[in-house]
Short mmCIF file of C-alpha atoms in Angstrom, two decimals:
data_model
loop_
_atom_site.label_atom_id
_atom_site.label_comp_id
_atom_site.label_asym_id
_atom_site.label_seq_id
_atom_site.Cartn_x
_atom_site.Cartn_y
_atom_site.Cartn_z
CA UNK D 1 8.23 309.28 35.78
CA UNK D 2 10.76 311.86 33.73
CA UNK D 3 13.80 312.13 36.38
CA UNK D 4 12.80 309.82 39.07
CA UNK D 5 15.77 307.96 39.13
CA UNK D 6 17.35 311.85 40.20
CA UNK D 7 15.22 312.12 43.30
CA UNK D 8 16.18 308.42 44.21
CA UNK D 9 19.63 308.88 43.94
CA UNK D 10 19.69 310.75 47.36
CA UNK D 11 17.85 307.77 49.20
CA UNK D 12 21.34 305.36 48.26
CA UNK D 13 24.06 307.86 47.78
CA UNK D 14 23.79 310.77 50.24
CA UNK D 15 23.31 310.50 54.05
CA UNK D 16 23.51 314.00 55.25
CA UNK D 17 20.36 315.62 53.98
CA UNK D 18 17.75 312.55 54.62
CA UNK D 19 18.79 312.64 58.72
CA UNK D 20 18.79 316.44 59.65
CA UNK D 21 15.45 317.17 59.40
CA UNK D 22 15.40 320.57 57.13
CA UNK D 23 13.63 322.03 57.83
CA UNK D 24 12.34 320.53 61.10
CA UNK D 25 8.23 320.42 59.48
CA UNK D 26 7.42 318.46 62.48
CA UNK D 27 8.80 317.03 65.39
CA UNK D 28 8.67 313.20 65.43
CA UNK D 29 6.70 311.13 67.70
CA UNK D 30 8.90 309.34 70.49
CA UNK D 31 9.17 305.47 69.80
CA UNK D 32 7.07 302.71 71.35
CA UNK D 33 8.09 299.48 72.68
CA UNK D 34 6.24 296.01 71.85
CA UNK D 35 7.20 292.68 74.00
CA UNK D 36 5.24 289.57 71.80
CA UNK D 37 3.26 292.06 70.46
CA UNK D 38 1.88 293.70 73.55
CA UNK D 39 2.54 297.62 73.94
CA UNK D 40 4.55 298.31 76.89
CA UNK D 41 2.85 301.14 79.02
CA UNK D 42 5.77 303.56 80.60
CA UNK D 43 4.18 304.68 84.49
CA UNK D 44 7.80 306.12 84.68
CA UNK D 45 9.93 307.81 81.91
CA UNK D 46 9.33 306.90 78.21
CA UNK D 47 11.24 305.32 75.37
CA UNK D 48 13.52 308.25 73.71
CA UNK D 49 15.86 308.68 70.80
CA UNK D 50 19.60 309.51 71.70
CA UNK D 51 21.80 310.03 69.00
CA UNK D 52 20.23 307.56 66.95
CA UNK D 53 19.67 304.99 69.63
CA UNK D 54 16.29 303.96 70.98
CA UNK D 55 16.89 303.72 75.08
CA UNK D 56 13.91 302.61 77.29
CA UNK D 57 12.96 302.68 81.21
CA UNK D 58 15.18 299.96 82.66
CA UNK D 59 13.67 298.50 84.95
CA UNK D 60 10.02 298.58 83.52
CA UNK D 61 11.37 297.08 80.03
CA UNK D 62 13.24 294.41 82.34
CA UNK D 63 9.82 293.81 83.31
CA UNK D 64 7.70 293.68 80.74
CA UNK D 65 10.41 291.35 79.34
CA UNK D 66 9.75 289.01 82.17
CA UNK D 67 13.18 289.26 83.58
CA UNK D 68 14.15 290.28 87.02
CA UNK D 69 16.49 292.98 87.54
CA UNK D 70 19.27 292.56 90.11
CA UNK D 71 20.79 295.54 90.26
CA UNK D 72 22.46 297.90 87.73
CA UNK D 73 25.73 300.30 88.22
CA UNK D 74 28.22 302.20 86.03
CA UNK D 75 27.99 300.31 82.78
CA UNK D 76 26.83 297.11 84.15
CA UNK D 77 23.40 295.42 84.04
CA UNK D 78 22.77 292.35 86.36
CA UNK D 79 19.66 290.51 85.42
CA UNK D 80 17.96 287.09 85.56
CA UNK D 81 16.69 285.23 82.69
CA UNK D 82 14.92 281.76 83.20
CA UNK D 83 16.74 281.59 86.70
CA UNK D 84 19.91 282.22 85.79
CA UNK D 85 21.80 285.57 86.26
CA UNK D 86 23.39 287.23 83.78
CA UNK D 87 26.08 290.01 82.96
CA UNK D 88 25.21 292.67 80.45
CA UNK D 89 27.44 295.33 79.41
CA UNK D 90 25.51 298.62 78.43
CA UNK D 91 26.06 302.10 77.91
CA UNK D 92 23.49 303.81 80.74
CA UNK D 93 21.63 306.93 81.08
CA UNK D 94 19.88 308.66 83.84
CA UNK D 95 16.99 310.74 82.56
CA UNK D 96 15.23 312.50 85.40
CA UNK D 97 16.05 310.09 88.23
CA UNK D 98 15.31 307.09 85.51
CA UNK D 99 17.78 304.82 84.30
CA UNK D 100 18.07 304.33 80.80
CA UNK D 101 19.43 301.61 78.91
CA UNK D 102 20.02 300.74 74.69
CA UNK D 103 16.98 298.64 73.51
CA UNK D 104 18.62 296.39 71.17
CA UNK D 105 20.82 295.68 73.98
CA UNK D 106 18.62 294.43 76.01
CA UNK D 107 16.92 292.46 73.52
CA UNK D 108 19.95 290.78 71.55
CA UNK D 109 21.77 290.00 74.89
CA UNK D 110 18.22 288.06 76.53
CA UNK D 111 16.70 286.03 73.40
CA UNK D 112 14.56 288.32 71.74
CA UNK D 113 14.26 289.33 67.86
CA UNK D 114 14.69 293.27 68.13
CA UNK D 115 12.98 294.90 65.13
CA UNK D 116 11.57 298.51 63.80
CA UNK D 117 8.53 299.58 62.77
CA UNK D 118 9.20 302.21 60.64
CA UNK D 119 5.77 303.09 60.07
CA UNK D 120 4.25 303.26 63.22
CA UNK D 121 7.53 303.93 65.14
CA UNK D 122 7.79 300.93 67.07
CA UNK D 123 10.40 298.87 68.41
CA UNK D 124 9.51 294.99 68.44
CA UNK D 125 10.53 292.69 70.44
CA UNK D 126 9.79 289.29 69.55
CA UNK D 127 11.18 285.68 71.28
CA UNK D 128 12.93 283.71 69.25
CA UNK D 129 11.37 280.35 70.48
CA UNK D 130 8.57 279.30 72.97
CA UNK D 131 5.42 280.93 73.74
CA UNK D 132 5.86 284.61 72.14
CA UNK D 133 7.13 283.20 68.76
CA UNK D 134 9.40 281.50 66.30
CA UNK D 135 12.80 281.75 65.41
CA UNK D 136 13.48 284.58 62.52
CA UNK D 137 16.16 282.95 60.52
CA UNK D 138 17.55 285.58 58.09
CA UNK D 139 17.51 282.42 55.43
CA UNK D 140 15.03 285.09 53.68
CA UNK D 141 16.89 288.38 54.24
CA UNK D 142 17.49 290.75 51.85
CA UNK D 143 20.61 289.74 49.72
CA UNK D 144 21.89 293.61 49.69
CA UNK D 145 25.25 294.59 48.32
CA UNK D 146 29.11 293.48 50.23
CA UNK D 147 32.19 293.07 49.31
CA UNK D 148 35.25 291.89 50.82
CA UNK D 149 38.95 293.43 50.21
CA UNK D 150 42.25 292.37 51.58
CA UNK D 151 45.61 293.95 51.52
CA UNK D 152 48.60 293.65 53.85
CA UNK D 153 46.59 291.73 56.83
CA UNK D 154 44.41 294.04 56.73
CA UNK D 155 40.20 293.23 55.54
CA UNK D 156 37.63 296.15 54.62
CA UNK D 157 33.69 294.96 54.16
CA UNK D 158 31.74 297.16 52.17
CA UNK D 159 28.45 297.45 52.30
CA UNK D 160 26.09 299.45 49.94
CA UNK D 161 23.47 301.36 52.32
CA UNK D 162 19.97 302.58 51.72
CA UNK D 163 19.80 305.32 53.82
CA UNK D 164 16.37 305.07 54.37
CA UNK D 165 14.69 301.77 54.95
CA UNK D 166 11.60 300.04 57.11
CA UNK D 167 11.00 296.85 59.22
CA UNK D 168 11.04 294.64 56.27
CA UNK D 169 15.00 295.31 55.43
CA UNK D 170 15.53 293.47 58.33
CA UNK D 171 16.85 291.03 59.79
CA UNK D 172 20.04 291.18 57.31
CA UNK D 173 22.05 288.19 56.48
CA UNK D 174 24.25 286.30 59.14
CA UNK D 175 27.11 287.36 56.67
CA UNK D 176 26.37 291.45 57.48
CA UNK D 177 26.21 290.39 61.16
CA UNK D 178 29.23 287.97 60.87
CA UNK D 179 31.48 290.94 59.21
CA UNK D 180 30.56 293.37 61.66
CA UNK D 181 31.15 291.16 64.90
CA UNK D 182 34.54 291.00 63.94
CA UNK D 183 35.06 295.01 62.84
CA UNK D 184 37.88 297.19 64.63
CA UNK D 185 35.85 299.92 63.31
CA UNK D 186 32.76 301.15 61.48
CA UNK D 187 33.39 303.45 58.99
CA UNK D 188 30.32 305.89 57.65
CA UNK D 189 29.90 308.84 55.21
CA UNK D 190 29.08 310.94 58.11
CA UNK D 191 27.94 309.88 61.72
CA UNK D 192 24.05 310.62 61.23
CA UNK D 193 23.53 309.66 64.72
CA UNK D 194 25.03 313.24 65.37
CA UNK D 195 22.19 314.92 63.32
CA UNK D 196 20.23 316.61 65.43
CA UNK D 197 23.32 318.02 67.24
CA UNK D 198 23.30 321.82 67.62
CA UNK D 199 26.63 322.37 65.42
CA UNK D 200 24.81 320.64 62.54
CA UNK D 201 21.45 321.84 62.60
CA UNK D 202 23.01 325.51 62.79
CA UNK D 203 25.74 324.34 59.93
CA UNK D 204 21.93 323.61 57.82
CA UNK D 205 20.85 326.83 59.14
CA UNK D 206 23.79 329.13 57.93
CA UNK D 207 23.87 327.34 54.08
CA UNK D 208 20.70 326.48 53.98
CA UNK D 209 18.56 329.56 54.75
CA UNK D 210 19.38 332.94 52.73
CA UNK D 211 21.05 335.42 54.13
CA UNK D 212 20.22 338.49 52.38
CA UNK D 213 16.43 338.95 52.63
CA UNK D 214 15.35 337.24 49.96
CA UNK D 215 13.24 334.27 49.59
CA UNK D 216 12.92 331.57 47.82
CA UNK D 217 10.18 332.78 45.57
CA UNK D 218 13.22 335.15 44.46
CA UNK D 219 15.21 332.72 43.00
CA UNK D 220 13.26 329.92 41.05
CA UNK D 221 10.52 330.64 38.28
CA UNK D 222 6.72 331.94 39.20
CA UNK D 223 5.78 327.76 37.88
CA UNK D 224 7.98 325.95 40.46
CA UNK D 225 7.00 328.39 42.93
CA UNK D 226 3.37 327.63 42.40
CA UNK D 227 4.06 323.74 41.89
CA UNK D 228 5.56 324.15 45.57
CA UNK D 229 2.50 325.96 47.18
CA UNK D 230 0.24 323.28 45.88
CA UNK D 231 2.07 320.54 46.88
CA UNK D 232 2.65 322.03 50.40
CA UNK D 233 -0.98 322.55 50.65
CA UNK D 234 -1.75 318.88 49.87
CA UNK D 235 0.81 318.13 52.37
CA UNK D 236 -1.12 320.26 55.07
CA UNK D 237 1.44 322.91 55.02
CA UNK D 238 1.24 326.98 54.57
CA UNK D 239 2.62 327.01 50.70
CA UNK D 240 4.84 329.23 52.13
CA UNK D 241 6.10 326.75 54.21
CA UNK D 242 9.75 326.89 52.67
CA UNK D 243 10.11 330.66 51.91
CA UNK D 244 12.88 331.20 54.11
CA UNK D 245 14.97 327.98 52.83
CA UNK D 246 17.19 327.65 49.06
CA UNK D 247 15.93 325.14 46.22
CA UNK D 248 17.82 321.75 47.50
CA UNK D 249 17.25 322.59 50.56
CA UNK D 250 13.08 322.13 49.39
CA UNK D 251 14.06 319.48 47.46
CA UNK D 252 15.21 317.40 50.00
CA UNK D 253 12.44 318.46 52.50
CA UNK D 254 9.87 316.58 49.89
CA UNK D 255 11.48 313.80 48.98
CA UNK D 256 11.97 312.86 53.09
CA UNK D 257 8.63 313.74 53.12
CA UNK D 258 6.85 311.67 50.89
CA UNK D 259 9.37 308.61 51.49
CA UNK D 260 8.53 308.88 55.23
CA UNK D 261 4.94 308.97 54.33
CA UNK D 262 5.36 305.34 52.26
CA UNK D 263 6.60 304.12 55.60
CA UNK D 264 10.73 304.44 54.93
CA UNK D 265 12.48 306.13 57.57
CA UNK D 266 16.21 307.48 58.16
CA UNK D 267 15.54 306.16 61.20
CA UNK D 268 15.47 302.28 59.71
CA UNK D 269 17.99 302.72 57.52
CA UNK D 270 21.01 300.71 56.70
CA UNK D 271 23.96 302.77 57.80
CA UNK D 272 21.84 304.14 61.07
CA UNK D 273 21.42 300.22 62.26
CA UNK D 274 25.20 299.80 62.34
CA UNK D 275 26.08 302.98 64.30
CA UNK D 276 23.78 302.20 66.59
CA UNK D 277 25.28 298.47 67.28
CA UNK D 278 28.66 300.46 67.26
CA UNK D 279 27.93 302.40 69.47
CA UNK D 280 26.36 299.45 71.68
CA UNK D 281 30.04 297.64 71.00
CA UNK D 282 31.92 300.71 71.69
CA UNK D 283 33.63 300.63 68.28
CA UNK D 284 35.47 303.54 66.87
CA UNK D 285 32.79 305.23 64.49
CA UNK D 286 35.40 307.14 61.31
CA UNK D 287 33.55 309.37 58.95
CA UNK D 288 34.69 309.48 55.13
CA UNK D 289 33.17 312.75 54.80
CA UNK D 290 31.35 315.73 56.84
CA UNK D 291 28.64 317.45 57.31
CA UNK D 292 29.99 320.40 55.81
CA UNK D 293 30.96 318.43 53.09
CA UNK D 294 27.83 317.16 52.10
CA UNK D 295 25.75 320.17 52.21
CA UNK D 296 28.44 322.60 51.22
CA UNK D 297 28.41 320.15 47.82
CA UNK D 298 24.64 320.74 47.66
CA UNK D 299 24.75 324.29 48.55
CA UNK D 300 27.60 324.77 45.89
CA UNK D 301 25.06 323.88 43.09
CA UNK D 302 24.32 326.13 40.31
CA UNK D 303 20.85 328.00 40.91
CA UNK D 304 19.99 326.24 37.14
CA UNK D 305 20.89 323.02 38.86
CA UNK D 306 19.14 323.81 42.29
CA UNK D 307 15.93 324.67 40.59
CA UNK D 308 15.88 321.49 37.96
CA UNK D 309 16.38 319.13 41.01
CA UNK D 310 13.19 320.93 43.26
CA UNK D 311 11.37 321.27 39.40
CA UNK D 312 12.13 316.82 39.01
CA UNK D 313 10.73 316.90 43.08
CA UNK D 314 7.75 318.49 42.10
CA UNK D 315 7.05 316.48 38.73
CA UNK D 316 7.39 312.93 40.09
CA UNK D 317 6.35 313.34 43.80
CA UNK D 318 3.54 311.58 43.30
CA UNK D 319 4.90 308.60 42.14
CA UNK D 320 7.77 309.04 44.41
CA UNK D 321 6.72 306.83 46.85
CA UNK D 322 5.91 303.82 44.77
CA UNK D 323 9.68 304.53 42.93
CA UNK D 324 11.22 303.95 46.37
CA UNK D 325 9.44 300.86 46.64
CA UNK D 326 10.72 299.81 43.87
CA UNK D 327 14.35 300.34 44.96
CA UNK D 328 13.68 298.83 48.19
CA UNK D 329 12.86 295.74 46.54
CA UNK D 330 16.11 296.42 44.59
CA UNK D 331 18.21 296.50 47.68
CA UNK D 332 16.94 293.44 49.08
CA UNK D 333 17.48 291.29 45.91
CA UNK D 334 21.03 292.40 45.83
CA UNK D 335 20.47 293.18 41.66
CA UNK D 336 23.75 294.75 40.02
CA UNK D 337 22.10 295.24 37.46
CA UNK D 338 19.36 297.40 38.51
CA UNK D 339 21.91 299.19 41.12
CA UNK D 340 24.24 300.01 37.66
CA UNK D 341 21.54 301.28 35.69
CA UNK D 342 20.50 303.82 38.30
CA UNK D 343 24.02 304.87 38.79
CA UNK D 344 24.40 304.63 35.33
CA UNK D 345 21.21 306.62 34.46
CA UNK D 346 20.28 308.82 37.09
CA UNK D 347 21.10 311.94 35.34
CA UNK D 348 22.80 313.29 32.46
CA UNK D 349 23.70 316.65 33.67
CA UNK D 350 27.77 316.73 34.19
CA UNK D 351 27.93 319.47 37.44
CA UNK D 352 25.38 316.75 39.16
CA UNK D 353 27.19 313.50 38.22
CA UNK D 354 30.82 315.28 38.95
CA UNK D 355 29.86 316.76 42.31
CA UNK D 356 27.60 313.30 43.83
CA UNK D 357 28.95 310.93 42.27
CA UNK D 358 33.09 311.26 40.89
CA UNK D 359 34.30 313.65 43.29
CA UNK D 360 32.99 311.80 46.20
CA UNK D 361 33.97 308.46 45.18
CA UNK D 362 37.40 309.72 44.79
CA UNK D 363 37.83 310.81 47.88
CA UNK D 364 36.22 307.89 49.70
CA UNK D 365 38.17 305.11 47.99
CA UNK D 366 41.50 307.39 48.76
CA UNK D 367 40.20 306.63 52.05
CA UNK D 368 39.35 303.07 52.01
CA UNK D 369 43.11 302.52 50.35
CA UNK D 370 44.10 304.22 53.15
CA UNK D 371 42.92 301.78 55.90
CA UNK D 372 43.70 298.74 53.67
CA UNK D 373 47.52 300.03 53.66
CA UNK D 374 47.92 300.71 57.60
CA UNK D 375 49.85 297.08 58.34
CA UNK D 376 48.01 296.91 61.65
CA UNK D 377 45.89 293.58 61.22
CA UNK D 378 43.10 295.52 61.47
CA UNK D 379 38.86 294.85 60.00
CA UNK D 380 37.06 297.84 58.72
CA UNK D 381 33.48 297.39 58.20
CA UNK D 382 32.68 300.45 56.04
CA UNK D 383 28.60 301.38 54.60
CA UNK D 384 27.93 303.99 52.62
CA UNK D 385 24.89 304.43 50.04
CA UNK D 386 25.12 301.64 47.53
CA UNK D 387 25.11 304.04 44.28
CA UNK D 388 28.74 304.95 45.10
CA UNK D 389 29.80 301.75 44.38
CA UNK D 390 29.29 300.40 40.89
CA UNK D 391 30.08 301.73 37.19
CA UNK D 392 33.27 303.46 35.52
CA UNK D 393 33.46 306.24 38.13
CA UNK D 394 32.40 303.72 41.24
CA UNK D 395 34.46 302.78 44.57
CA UNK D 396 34.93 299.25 43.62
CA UNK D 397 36.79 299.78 40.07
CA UNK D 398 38.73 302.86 41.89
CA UNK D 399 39.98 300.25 44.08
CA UNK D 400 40.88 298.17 41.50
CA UNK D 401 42.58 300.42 39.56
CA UNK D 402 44.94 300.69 42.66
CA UNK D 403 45.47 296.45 42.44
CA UNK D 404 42.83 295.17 44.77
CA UNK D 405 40.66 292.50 44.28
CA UNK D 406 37.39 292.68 45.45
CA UNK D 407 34.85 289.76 45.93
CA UNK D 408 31.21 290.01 45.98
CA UNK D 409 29.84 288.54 49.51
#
């Protein structure tokens, strides 16, 4: 397992690269939808993915719910649940003559647990009490890392993400919920919701892809090369598959694959689950970086450094998806200690560590400082991948350096 802990580091530190699909091997399946565990079966539209946002068939969801629709206009839903009628408001979407509405939504605001399946690409609803089930308490959530600052009336939460995640992450604890029900805004490395946009995939494109005619059997050694056919093969891909893209950019491509393959998903991940309830609460979404940013940082690489990242891709990706486990379990204990080591551990090469870990960190807690020092009363609920946070170099003793104090939640 010789420089694991370097492929992990992208699943808690990086957003950018695990949600844009580069290259796009394969386009995702669209999700299902599960009412006390009964698939619901679309006659008219289909569930689809907007932005990061699962939106279903109104009025057949509303259905298969058992709740009556009433009418729906604008941003406005008016149902009836258990004979009584009630308001909810929702961003809508007509989709070829079908309205569309947010899933968790519908679920959160009419009784039901609202969960994903990363694995089989499912969104469950479950009721909290009576015939279709129990109440989930989140008692037995994953612990997870937040902490709490305050400065001049003003309160960030920060919360350590794992960028990708499955069904069993959630739900999180009432104190995640708690923090975020009271947010003025939700603050993110980059919006991944935005992904699949045209300006980013073409942004991938441009860095990602060489420009000149050569390939990227030009630029790495005839043993990584082969490594890469093989392991494409095994994959069911052409060992060609990534000629036309640059080492991270192959990198990156296997360790999504082989994580998505154990079952963890962008998809389910931390950071994605609170731009999506953002989004439902119409909350300002603020970026701490870019797009640009983050790939620029990994196109900016040394071609040494590019190559001994794919080479550490190739070496461990068999036991890549059992290492992920591992830091899933990790997450969900909320261990310090474990989260330090990796920081502390992941790599020993100084052009990696300065360019994902110091440089970033700076410029994120100049940001964070930033809000905290605005005087306008005002709650910041910020996630971004939990490596970022701990050790010499980390967010929290950058912010501490600058007089906070900050509390473990």
């Amino acid at each position: 397992m010789k420089n694991w802990k370097r492929m992990l580091l992208s699943l808690t530190i990086s957003a950018g690269l695990l949600t844009s699909a580069v290259p796009a091997m394969a386009a995702p399946q669209q999700p299902g939808v599960t009412v006390n565990n009964q698939a619901i079966k679309y006659s008219a539209g289909a569930p689809v993915l907007d932005e990061g946002t699962t939106l279903v068939p109104l009025k057949s969801t509303l259905q298969a719910m058992d709740i009556k629709l009433q009418n729906a206009a604008g941003d406005t839903i008016y149902a009836v649940v258990d004979g009584k009628t009630i308001t909810l408001k929702s961003k809508l979407k007509v989709i070829n003559g079908v309205t569309y509405a947010p899933i968790r939504v519908l679920g959160d605001a009419t009784g039901y647990e609202v969960r994903w399946d990363a694995k089989t690409r499912t969104v469950i609803l479950q009721s909290k009490t009576g015939d279709g089930g129990t109440q989930t308490s989140s008692v037995n959530a994953g612990r997870g890392f937040m902490w709490e600052v305050e400065a001049n009336g003003n309160t960030v939460y920060l919360v350590g993400s794992m960028h990708i995640a499955d069904d069993s992450f959630y739900p999180l604890r009432d104190e995640y919920e708690e923090a975020f029900a009271e947010a003025d805004y939700l603050g993110v490395e980059i919006d991944i919701s935005k992904a699949a946009g045209e300006d980013q995939q073409k942004l991938i494109m441009d860095l990602g892809m060489y420009q000149d005619g050569t390939t990227l059997k030009d630029h790495v050694s005839a043993e990584t090369y082969a490594k890469l056919g093989e392991i494409l093969k095994e994959a069911g891909l052409e060992p060609n598959a990534l000629d036309a893209f640059k080492p991270w950019v192959a990198e990156s491509t296997l360790s999504s694959l082989k994580a998505a393959k154990a079952g963890y998903e962008a998809s389910a991940g931390i950071d994605l689950y609170f731009i999506q309830k953002a989004v439902e609460r119409k909350i300002p979404v603020v970026e701490l970086e870019s797009y640009e940013s983050q790939l620029s940082m990994f196109n900016d690489f040394s071609q040494e450094l590019q190559e001994k990242n794919l080479r550490a891709a190739l070496d461990n990706f068999e036991v890549l998806d059992q290492s992920v486990g591992l830091m899933a379990e990790m997450w969900k204990t909320g261990n310090e200690e474990q989260l330090l080591d990796l920081t502390n551990n992941f790599s020993t090469d100084a052009e990696y560590v300065k360019a994902m870990l110091i440089d970033r960190n700076i410029g994120m807690a100049d940001k964070i400082d930033g809000y905290l020092k605005n005087g306008k009363k005002e709650e910041y609920f910020v996630v971004v991948g939990a490596a970022h946070y701990l050790g010499e170099h980390g967010i929290l003793k950058l912010l501490e350096d600058k007089g906070y104090k900050v509390v473990r939640k």
